[in-house]
Short mmCIF file of C-alpha atoms in Angstrom, two decimals:
data_model
loop_
_atom_site.label_atom_id
_atom_site.label_comp_id
_atom_site.label_asym_id
_atom_site.label_seq_id
_atom_site.Cartn_x
_atom_site.Cartn_y
_atom_site.Cartn_z
CA MET A 1 35.33 27.01 6.43
CA ASP A 2 32.93 29.84 7.19
CA LEU A 3 30.88 28.85 4.15
CA ILE A 4 30.80 25.29 5.25
CA VAL A 5 29.60 26.20 8.74
CA ASP A 6 26.92 28.51 7.28
CA ARG A 7 25.58 25.69 4.99
CA LEU A 8 25.64 23.21 7.94
CA ASP A 9 23.67 25.77 10.08
CA GLU A 10 21.16 26.18 7.19
CA ALA A 11 20.70 22.44 7.00
CA ALA A 12 20.24 22.08 10.80
CA ILE A 13 17.66 24.97 10.76
CA ALA A 14 15.85 23.39 7.78
CA GLU A 15 15.74 20.00 9.53
CA ALA A 16 14.29 21.49 12.69
CA ASP A 17 11.74 23.33 10.56
CA ALA A 18 10.73 20.20 8.83
CA ASN A 19 10.34 18.34 12.16
CA ARG A 20 8.05 21.16 13.44
CA ALA A 21 6.07 21.11 10.21
CA HIS A 22 5.58 17.39 10.45
CA ALA A 23 4.46 17.75 14.08
CA ARG A 24 1.84 20.46 13.00
CA SER A 25 0.64 18.21 10.15
CA TRP A 26 0.11 15.25 12.42
CA THR A 27 -1.70 17.44 14.98
CA ALA A 28 -3.95 18.92 12.24
CA LEU A 29 -4.87 15.49 10.92
CA ALA A 30 -5.72 14.29 14.46
CA GLU A 31 -8.04 17.21 14.87
CA VAL A 32 -9.66 16.49 11.53
CA MET A 33 -10.36 12.94 12.65
CA ARG A 34 -11.79 14.19 16.00
CA LEU A 35 -14.09 16.71 14.17
CA ALA A 36 -15.26 14.05 11.66
CA ARG A 37 -16.23 11.74 14.52
CA ALA A 38 -18.00 14.52 16.36
CA ASN A 39 -19.84 15.59 13.16
CA PRO A 40 -20.51 12.48 11.10
CA HIS A 41 -23.38 14.19 9.22
CA LEU A 42 -20.78 16.31 7.41
CA TYR A 43 -19.37 13.25 5.67
CA LEU A 44 -22.11 10.65 5.56
CA ARG A 45 -25.42 10.06 3.62
CA PRO A 46 -28.49 9.03 5.72
CA ALA A 47 -27.68 5.38 4.86
CA GLY A 48 -24.20 5.89 6.31
CA LEU A 49 -25.52 7.52 9.47
CA ALA A 50 -27.67 4.41 10.05
CA GLN A 51 -24.68 2.10 10.01
CA PRO A 52 -23.44 0.57 13.36
CA ASP A 53 -19.88 1.71 12.55
CA MET A 54 -21.04 5.26 11.61
CA LEU A 55 -18.09 6.94 13.37
CA GLU A 56 -15.52 4.76 11.67
CA LEU A 57 -17.12 5.52 8.34
CA ALA A 58 -17.03 9.26 9.08
CA GLU A 59 -13.39 9.06 10.02
CA ASP A 60 -12.52 7.06 6.89
CA ALA A 61 -14.41 9.54 4.64
CA ALA A 62 -12.46 12.44 6.23
CA ALA A 63 -9.22 10.58 5.87
CA PHE A 64 -9.97 9.97 2.16
CA ASP A 65 -10.61 13.66 1.73
CA ALA A 66 -7.37 14.56 3.44
CA GLY A 67 -5.50 11.88 1.48
CA LEU A 68 -6.56 13.41 -1.83
CA ARG A 69 -5.22 16.70 -0.80
CA LEU A 70 -1.98 15.30 0.61
CA HIS A 71 -1.49 12.56 -1.98
CA LEU A 72 -1.68 9.93 0.71
CA SER A 73 -3.95 6.90 1.18
CA ALA A 74 -6.73 7.13 3.72
CA ARG A 75 -4.93 4.50 5.76
CA GLN A 76 -1.80 6.66 5.85
CA VAL A 77 -3.81 9.69 6.94
CA ARG A 78 -5.55 7.82 9.68
CA SER A 79 -2.20 6.33 10.81
CA ARG A 80 -0.63 9.76 11.14
CA ALA A 81 -3.60 11.03 13.00
CA HIS A 82 -3.69 8.14 15.40
CA GLN A 83 0.14 8.52 15.88
CA ALA A 84 -0.43 12.14 16.79
CA GLN A 85 -3.16 11.21 19.22
CA ALA A 86 -0.94 8.52 20.79
CA LEU A 87 1.90 11.03 21.19
CA GLU A 88 -0.50 13.48 22.86
CA ASP A 89 -2.08 10.89 25.17
CA ARG A 90 0.92 8.65 26.06
CA LEU A 91 4.20 10.40 25.12
CA PRO A 92 3.60 14.07 25.91
CA LEU A 93 7.31 14.82 26.63
CA LEU A 94 8.51 13.26 23.36
CA ARG A 95 5.67 15.16 21.57
CA ALA A 96 6.95 18.48 22.97
CA VAL A 97 10.47 17.74 21.61
CA PHE A 98 8.96 16.81 18.29
CA ALA A 99 6.90 20.04 18.16
CA ALA A 100 10.03 22.07 19.00
CA GLY A 101 11.89 20.46 16.08
CA GLY A 102 14.24 18.31 18.14
CA ALA A 103 12.99 14.90 16.95
CA SER A 104 12.37 13.55 13.44
CA VAL A 105 9.44 11.46 12.19
CA ALA A 106 11.76 8.52 12.22
CA HIS A 107 12.52 8.96 15.87
CA VAL A 108 8.94 9.53 16.87
CA THR A 109 7.70 6.56 14.75
CA ALA A 110 10.32 4.24 16.38
CA ALA A 111 9.04 5.16 19.87
CA LEU A 112 5.34 4.86 18.97
CA GLU A 113 5.93 1.34 17.47
CA LEU A 114 7.18 0.19 20.79
CA LEU A 115 3.86 1.22 22.47
CA VAL A 116 1.83 -1.28 20.59
CA GLY A 117 0.26 -3.67 23.07
CA TRP A 118 1.95 -1.90 26.00
CA ASP A 119 -0.74 -1.17 28.56
CA ASP A 120 1.38 -0.31 31.64
CA ASP A 121 0.78 3.40 31.94
CA ALA A 122 3.34 3.97 34.75
CA ALA A 123 6.07 2.20 32.73
CA VAL A 124 5.13 4.18 29.55
CA HIS A 125 5.36 7.37 31.62
CA ASP A 126 8.95 6.46 32.61
CA PHE A 127 9.72 5.45 29.02
CA ASP A 128 8.47 8.85 27.77
CA ALA A 129 10.76 10.65 30.24
CA GLU A 130 13.86 8.72 29.17
CA VAL A 131 13.36 8.79 25.40
CA ALA A 132 12.62 12.51 25.47
CA LYS A 133 16.09 13.08 27.02
CA SER A 134 17.92 10.95 24.45
CA VAL A 135 16.12 11.63 21.21
CA GLY A 136 18.08 14.71 20.37
CA THR A 137 21.49 13.00 20.59
CA LEU A 138 21.01 9.82 18.60
CA ILE A 139 20.41 8.89 14.99
CA PRO A 140 17.14 6.99 14.37
CA ALA A 141 18.76 3.51 14.31
CA GLN A 142 20.58 4.08 17.63
CA PHE A 143 17.50 5.64 19.17
CA ARG A 144 15.38 2.63 18.10
CA ALA A 145 17.88 0.17 19.58
CA ARG A 146 18.17 2.11 22.92
CA SER A 147 14.43 2.58 23.15
CA ARG A 148 13.86 -1.11 22.61
CA ARG A 149 16.37 -1.96 25.40
CA LEU A 150 14.67 0.57 27.65
CA LYS A 151 11.32 -0.99 27.06
CA GLU A 152 12.66 -4.46 27.87
CA LYS A 153 13.85 -3.14 31.26
CA LEU A 154 10.45 -1.55 32.01
CA LEU A 155 8.20 -4.30 30.80
CA ALA A 156 6.36 -6.39 33.41
CA GLU A 157 4.77 -8.72 30.87
CA PRO A 158 6.71 -11.95 30.18
CA SER A 159 8.53 -12.17 26.94
CA GLU A 160 6.70 -15.42 25.88
CA ILE A 161 3.36 -13.54 25.95
CA ARG A 162 4.76 -10.68 23.93
CA HIS A 163 6.23 -13.09 21.35
CA ALA A 164 3.01 -14.92 21.00
CA ARG A 165 1.16 -11.69 20.29
CA ALA A 166 3.81 -10.56 17.74
CA PHE A 167 3.88 -14.05 16.17
CA ALA A 168 0.13 -13.70 15.43
CA GLU A 169 1.01 -10.79 13.03
CA ARG A 170 3.24 -13.00 10.73
CA ARG A 171 2.50 -12.34 7.03
CA VAL A 172 3.86 -12.19 3.50
CA ALA A 173 3.79 -9.05 1.31
CA MET A 174 4.75 -8.13 -2.21
CA GLU A 175 6.04 -4.70 -3.26
CA PRO A 176 6.60 -3.95 -6.99
CA ALA A 177 10.11 -2.62 -7.85
CA GLU A 178 11.54 -1.10 -10.94
CA ASP A 179 12.43 -2.74 -14.25
CA GLY A 180 10.20 -5.80 -13.99
CA MET A 181 11.27 -6.79 -10.45
CA ALA A 182 9.47 -7.08 -7.06
CA TRP A 183 10.21 -7.50 -3.45
CA ILE A 184 8.72 -10.38 -1.38
CA SER A 185 8.80 -9.68 2.36
CA VAL A 186 8.06 -12.35 4.97
CA LEU A 187 7.43 -11.55 8.57
CA VAL A 188 8.33 -14.74 10.56
CA SER A 189 9.74 -15.66 14.01
CA ALA A 190 13.42 -15.01 14.53
CA PRO A 191 14.36 -18.77 14.68
CA ASP A 192 12.47 -19.37 11.38
CA ALA A 193 14.32 -16.56 9.78
CA VAL A 194 17.70 -17.83 10.91
CA ARG A 195 16.77 -21.33 9.54
CA ILE A 196 15.72 -19.89 6.23
CA ILE A 197 18.83 -17.77 5.77
CA ALA A 198 21.02 -20.74 6.89
CA ARG A 199 19.53 -23.03 4.29
CA LEU A 200 19.77 -20.37 1.55
CA ASN A 201 23.38 -19.75 2.34
CA ALA A 202 24.35 -23.37 2.46
CA THR A 203 22.52 -24.29 -0.71
CA ALA A 204 23.85 -21.22 -2.53
CA ARG A 205 27.42 -22.11 -1.53
CA ALA A 206 26.93 -25.59 -2.87
CA GLU A 207 25.35 -24.40 -6.15
CA GLN A 208 28.11 -21.82 -6.69
CA LYS A 209 30.79 -24.52 -6.63
CA LYS A 210 29.31 -26.15 -9.74
CA THR A 211 30.57 -23.36 -12.03
CA LYS A 212 33.69 -21.12 -11.94
CA HIS A 213 33.56 -17.37 -11.93
CA GLY A 214 33.45 -16.08 -15.52
CA GLU A 215 31.94 -19.31 -16.96
CA PRO A 216 28.50 -19.26 -18.59
CA GLY A 217 25.81 -19.72 -15.99
CA TRP A 218 27.84 -18.50 -13.00
CA ARG A 219 25.77 -16.56 -10.46
CA SER A 220 26.67 -14.52 -7.47
CA ARG A 221 25.56 -15.56 -3.97
CA ASP A 222 22.78 -12.94 -3.89
CA GLN A 223 21.50 -14.11 -7.26
CA LEU A 224 21.56 -17.73 -6.17
CA ARG A 225 19.74 -16.99 -2.87
CA SER A 226 17.06 -15.02 -4.76
CA ASP A 227 16.65 -17.82 -7.35
CA LEU A 228 16.48 -20.47 -4.69
CA ALA A 229 13.92 -18.60 -2.62
CA ALA A 230 11.68 -17.98 -5.61
CA ALA A 231 11.89 -21.72 -6.65
CA TRP A 232 11.15 -22.94 -3.16
CA LEU A 233 8.29 -20.63 -2.60
CA ALA A 234 6.78 -21.38 -5.97
CA GLY A 235 7.30 -25.01 -5.56
CA ASP A 236 9.19 -25.59 -8.78
CA GLY A 237 9.67 -29.21 -9.54
CA THR A 238 7.10 -30.40 -6.97
CA PRO A 239 3.54 -31.76 -7.43
CA THR A 240 2.26 -28.60 -5.74
CA ALA A 241 4.13 -26.14 -7.91
CA ALA A 242 2.29 -22.79 -8.27
CA ILE A 243 -0.10 -22.63 -11.24
CA VAL A 244 -1.18 -19.09 -12.07
CA ARG A 245 -2.71 -17.29 -14.98
CA PRO A 246 -1.47 -13.69 -14.89
CA VAL A 247 -2.64 -11.54 -17.82
CA VAL A 248 -0.05 -9.90 -20.14
CA LEU A 249 -1.43 -7.07 -22.25
CA VAL A 250 0.77 -6.54 -25.26
CA PRO A 251 0.27 -4.17 -28.20
CA LEU A 252 0.50 -6.38 -31.34
CA LEU A 253 3.28 -4.39 -33.02
CA THR A 254 5.37 -4.70 -29.84
CA LEU A 255 4.76 -8.40 -29.74
CA LEU A 256 6.01 -8.64 -33.36
CA GLY A 257 9.08 -6.51 -32.57
CA GLN A 258 7.91 -3.61 -34.69
CA GLY A 259 6.67 -1.22 -32.02
CA SER A 260 7.62 0.27 -28.67
CA GLU A 261 4.34 0.53 -26.86
CA PRO A 262 4.63 -0.45 -23.16
CA VAL A 263 3.70 -3.97 -22.16
CA GLU A 264 1.67 -4.49 -19.07
CA LEU A 265 1.67 -7.43 -16.71
CA ARG A 266 -1.62 -7.05 -14.81
CA GLY A 267 -1.09 -6.86 -11.13
CA TYR A 268 2.44 -5.61 -11.52
CA GLY A 269 2.91 -2.96 -14.21
CA THR A 270 5.30 -2.50 -17.20
CA ILE A 271 7.69 -5.22 -18.25
CA ASP A 272 10.12 -5.27 -21.11
CA PRO A 273 9.05 -6.57 -24.67
CA GLY A 274 11.60 -9.37 -24.54
CA THR A 275 10.09 -10.81 -21.36
CA ALA A 276 6.55 -10.47 -22.84
CA GLN A 277 7.64 -12.20 -26.12
CA ASP A 278 9.12 -15.10 -24.10
CA LEU A 279 5.91 -15.43 -22.04
CA PHE A 280 3.77 -15.47 -25.14
CA SER A 281 5.97 -18.04 -26.85
CA ARG A 282 6.46 -20.63 -24.13
CA ALA A 283 4.45 -19.97 -20.95
CA PRO A 284 1.24 -22.09 -21.01
CA SER A 285 0.15 -20.71 -17.60
CA PHE A 286 -0.15 -17.21 -18.90
CA ARG A 287 -3.32 -15.81 -20.58
CA ARG A 288 -2.34 -14.14 -23.83
CA VAL A 289 -4.17 -10.97 -24.77
CA GLY A 290 -3.21 -8.77 -27.76
CA THR A 291 -4.48 -5.22 -27.90
CA ASP A 292 -4.98 -3.29 -31.20
CA PRO A 293 -2.40 -0.48 -31.32
CA PHE A 294 -4.41 1.51 -33.92
CA THR A 295 -8.08 1.61 -32.93
CA GLY A 296 -8.02 0.44 -29.31
CA GLU A 297 -11.18 -1.55 -30.26
CA LYS A 298 -13.00 -3.22 -27.37
CA LEU A 299 -16.16 -5.20 -26.86
CA VAL A 300 -19.16 -3.03 -26.06
CA TYR A 301 -21.82 -4.38 -23.69
CA ASP A 302 -25.22 -2.93 -23.00
CA ARG A 303 -27.15 -4.71 -20.25
CA THR A 304 -30.13 -3.67 -18.14
CA ARG A 305 -29.70 -6.46 -15.63
CA TYR A 306 -28.25 -5.67 -12.20
CA ARG A 307 -25.43 -8.16 -12.07
CA PRO A 308 -22.60 -7.78 -14.63
CA THR A 309 -22.13 -10.65 -17.05
CA GLN A 310 -18.89 -12.63 -16.95
CA ALA A 311 -17.90 -10.97 -20.25
CA GLN A 312 -18.38 -7.55 -18.66
CA ARG A 313 -16.29 -8.60 -15.63
CA ASP A 314 -13.55 -9.85 -17.98
CA TRP A 315 -13.52 -6.61 -19.82
CA ILE A 316 -13.28 -4.56 -16.64
CA ALA A 317 -10.45 -6.82 -15.44
CA MET A 318 -8.66 -6.26 -18.74
CA ARG A 319 -9.31 -2.56 -18.98
CA PHE A 320 -8.11 -1.45 -15.51
CA GLU A 321 -5.00 -2.20 -13.49
CA GLU A 322 -6.21 -1.33 -9.97
CA CYS A 323 -9.00 0.22 -7.94
CA ILE A 324 -10.06 3.57 -9.33
CA ASP A 325 -9.72 5.22 -5.84
CA PRO A 326 -6.80 7.58 -6.46
CA THR A 327 -5.36 6.80 -3.00
CA CYS A 328 -5.68 3.03 -3.39
CA SER A 329 -3.28 0.60 -5.13
CA ARG A 330 -5.38 -2.59 -4.75
CA PRO A 331 -4.93 -4.71 -7.99
CA VAL A 332 -8.04 -5.10 -10.08
CA ASP A 333 -8.23 -8.80 -9.33
CA ASP A 334 -8.84 -7.90 -5.70
CA THR A 335 -11.67 -5.41 -6.27
CA ASP A 336 -15.40 -5.54 -6.93
CA VAL A 337 -17.06 -4.53 -10.18
CA ASP A 338 -19.25 -1.67 -8.99
CA HIS A 339 -21.91 0.58 -10.50
CA LEU A 340 -20.52 4.16 -10.40
CA GLU A 341 -24.01 5.47 -10.73
CA GLU A 342 -25.87 3.36 -8.20
CA TRP A 343 -28.38 0.88 -9.50
CA VAL A 344 -31.18 1.86 -7.04
CA ARG A 345 -30.21 5.35 -5.92
CA ASP A 346 -29.04 6.79 -9.19
CA GLN A 347 -30.88 4.45 -11.64
CA GLY A 348 -27.54 3.49 -13.04
CA ALA A 349 -27.27 0.92 -15.81
CA THR A 350 -25.16 -2.20 -15.97
CA ASN A 351 -23.21 -0.94 -18.94
CA ASP A 352 -19.49 -1.12 -19.48
CA ASP A 353 -19.23 2.67 -19.12
CA ASN A 354 -20.80 2.60 -15.73
CA LEU A 355 -18.86 -0.37 -14.30
CA PHE A 356 -15.62 0.31 -12.48
CA PRO A 357 -13.36 -1.61 -10.09
CA LEU A 358 -13.49 -0.46 -6.49
CA CYS A 359 -11.99 -2.24 -3.41
CA GLU A 360 -14.43 -3.04 -0.70
CA THR A 361 -13.49 0.02 1.47
CA SER A 362 -13.78 2.42 -1.51
CA ASN A 363 -17.07 0.95 -2.68
CA ARG A 364 -18.63 1.32 0.77
CA ARG A 365 -17.27 4.87 1.02
CA LYS A 366 -18.77 5.80 -2.36
CA ASN A 367 -22.15 4.39 -1.40
CA LEU A 368 -22.46 5.72 2.17
CA SER A 369 -20.46 8.96 2.27
CA THR A 370 -21.17 12.35 0.64
CA HIS A 371 -18.23 12.10 -1.65
CA ASP A 372 -19.66 12.61 -5.18
CA TYR A 373 -18.47 10.29 -8.04
CA ARG A 374 -19.05 11.34 -11.71
CA ARG A 375 -17.93 9.40 -14.76
CA GLU A 376 -16.47 11.16 -17.72
CA ASP A 377 -16.86 10.28 -21.38
CA ASP A 378 -13.18 9.19 -21.65
CA GLY A 379 -13.46 6.65 -18.81
CA ARG A 380 -12.06 8.97 -16.05
CA VAL A 381 -13.90 9.53 -12.84
CA THR A 382 -14.30 12.89 -11.09
CA ILE A 383 -14.65 12.87 -7.33
CA THR A 384 -15.84 15.86 -5.33
CA THR A 385 -15.30 15.73 -1.66
CA PRO A 386 -17.54 17.21 1.07
CA THR A 387 -15.02 20.06 1.62
CA GLY A 388 -15.20 20.98 -2.04
CA LEU A 389 -12.03 19.46 -3.49
CA THR A 390 -12.43 18.00 -6.98
CA VAL A 391 -10.04 15.32 -8.33
CA THR A 392 -10.22 13.49 -11.63
CA THR A 393 -8.71 10.08 -11.98
CA GLU A 394 -6.36 8.98 -14.71
CA ALA A 395 -7.94 7.57 -17.82
CA PRO A 396 -7.93 3.69 -17.85
CA PRO A 397 -4.94 2.20 -19.68
CA PHE A 398 -7.13 0.17 -22.04
#
């Protein structure tokens, strides 16, 4: 029993230390953002300093620098910094508990999320006092629920207005999962969510009655709901069914069943050879691309014109999976084909070894900030930040 108590004490001390460390990290990032906005010349080229959103650009460049060090995206860095600033400005009592180790990131994040759109400073002050008292006695889920109820009591704004504001944020998102799967998340109003689930449940029950457990083709309720949702959203069996042309990159020996090289579904990642063979054999909506497993031979382009040819764009789209920014996961189809060595500033050529996919934010950062981008002979890119950090990207898959 003494050993158990000792280990529990160690865990509690470590948890408090981790909370304090997170609080210090957030505070440090907030200070970095403040310093960047106060000294934009440290992060921006003259062209960047001339932009109307100069301060935002400087903050983004600093966040990118920090993200490379912390293995976070620039958006995550800025989010943490802004959360730290919101704690300091609006929830100072909760911030003190956080800094002392008595609140976790989950607790603090739950409270900060409730501040979005809440402009009643007097009510927020009362909210801060109450949550600071309860945060040390509740698990995050309980704390979130109690804080939400507390906010409802303190709010002066009608619920209809708040719902209208939240309803404007509705959206759909996809998140890749392991083993050839992916999550689809849909943010909708509560009544719509109830209707969707009710229809899925009712239809799944009806479908499940068509086969008995253990018979071929039997599916669980979860499997049926997933299959139904996918079919409904894709419009299967309707005149407006989704028609897409995803690209599957398959080494030829793998396609023939004689190799084990990974198969890539562009925009997702690795899929199993069996699925790839099935797509190649029967799916007319997929573009089939075989890659040479021995030489890796590719088309070589050499152009002196500014705009890349369509063939060059196709090759870049085949060669890369996503934006070359190490902190960005934007798929290559949602990026721009950019000259790494700038056409005007660096006299860069429109050759395949100087064309890389960059999302709009990363492209602008490269052109206007003092981050230095250098291409390597093997297709990798070396980035040196204004604070002296050097990072080299992974070589392109193809």
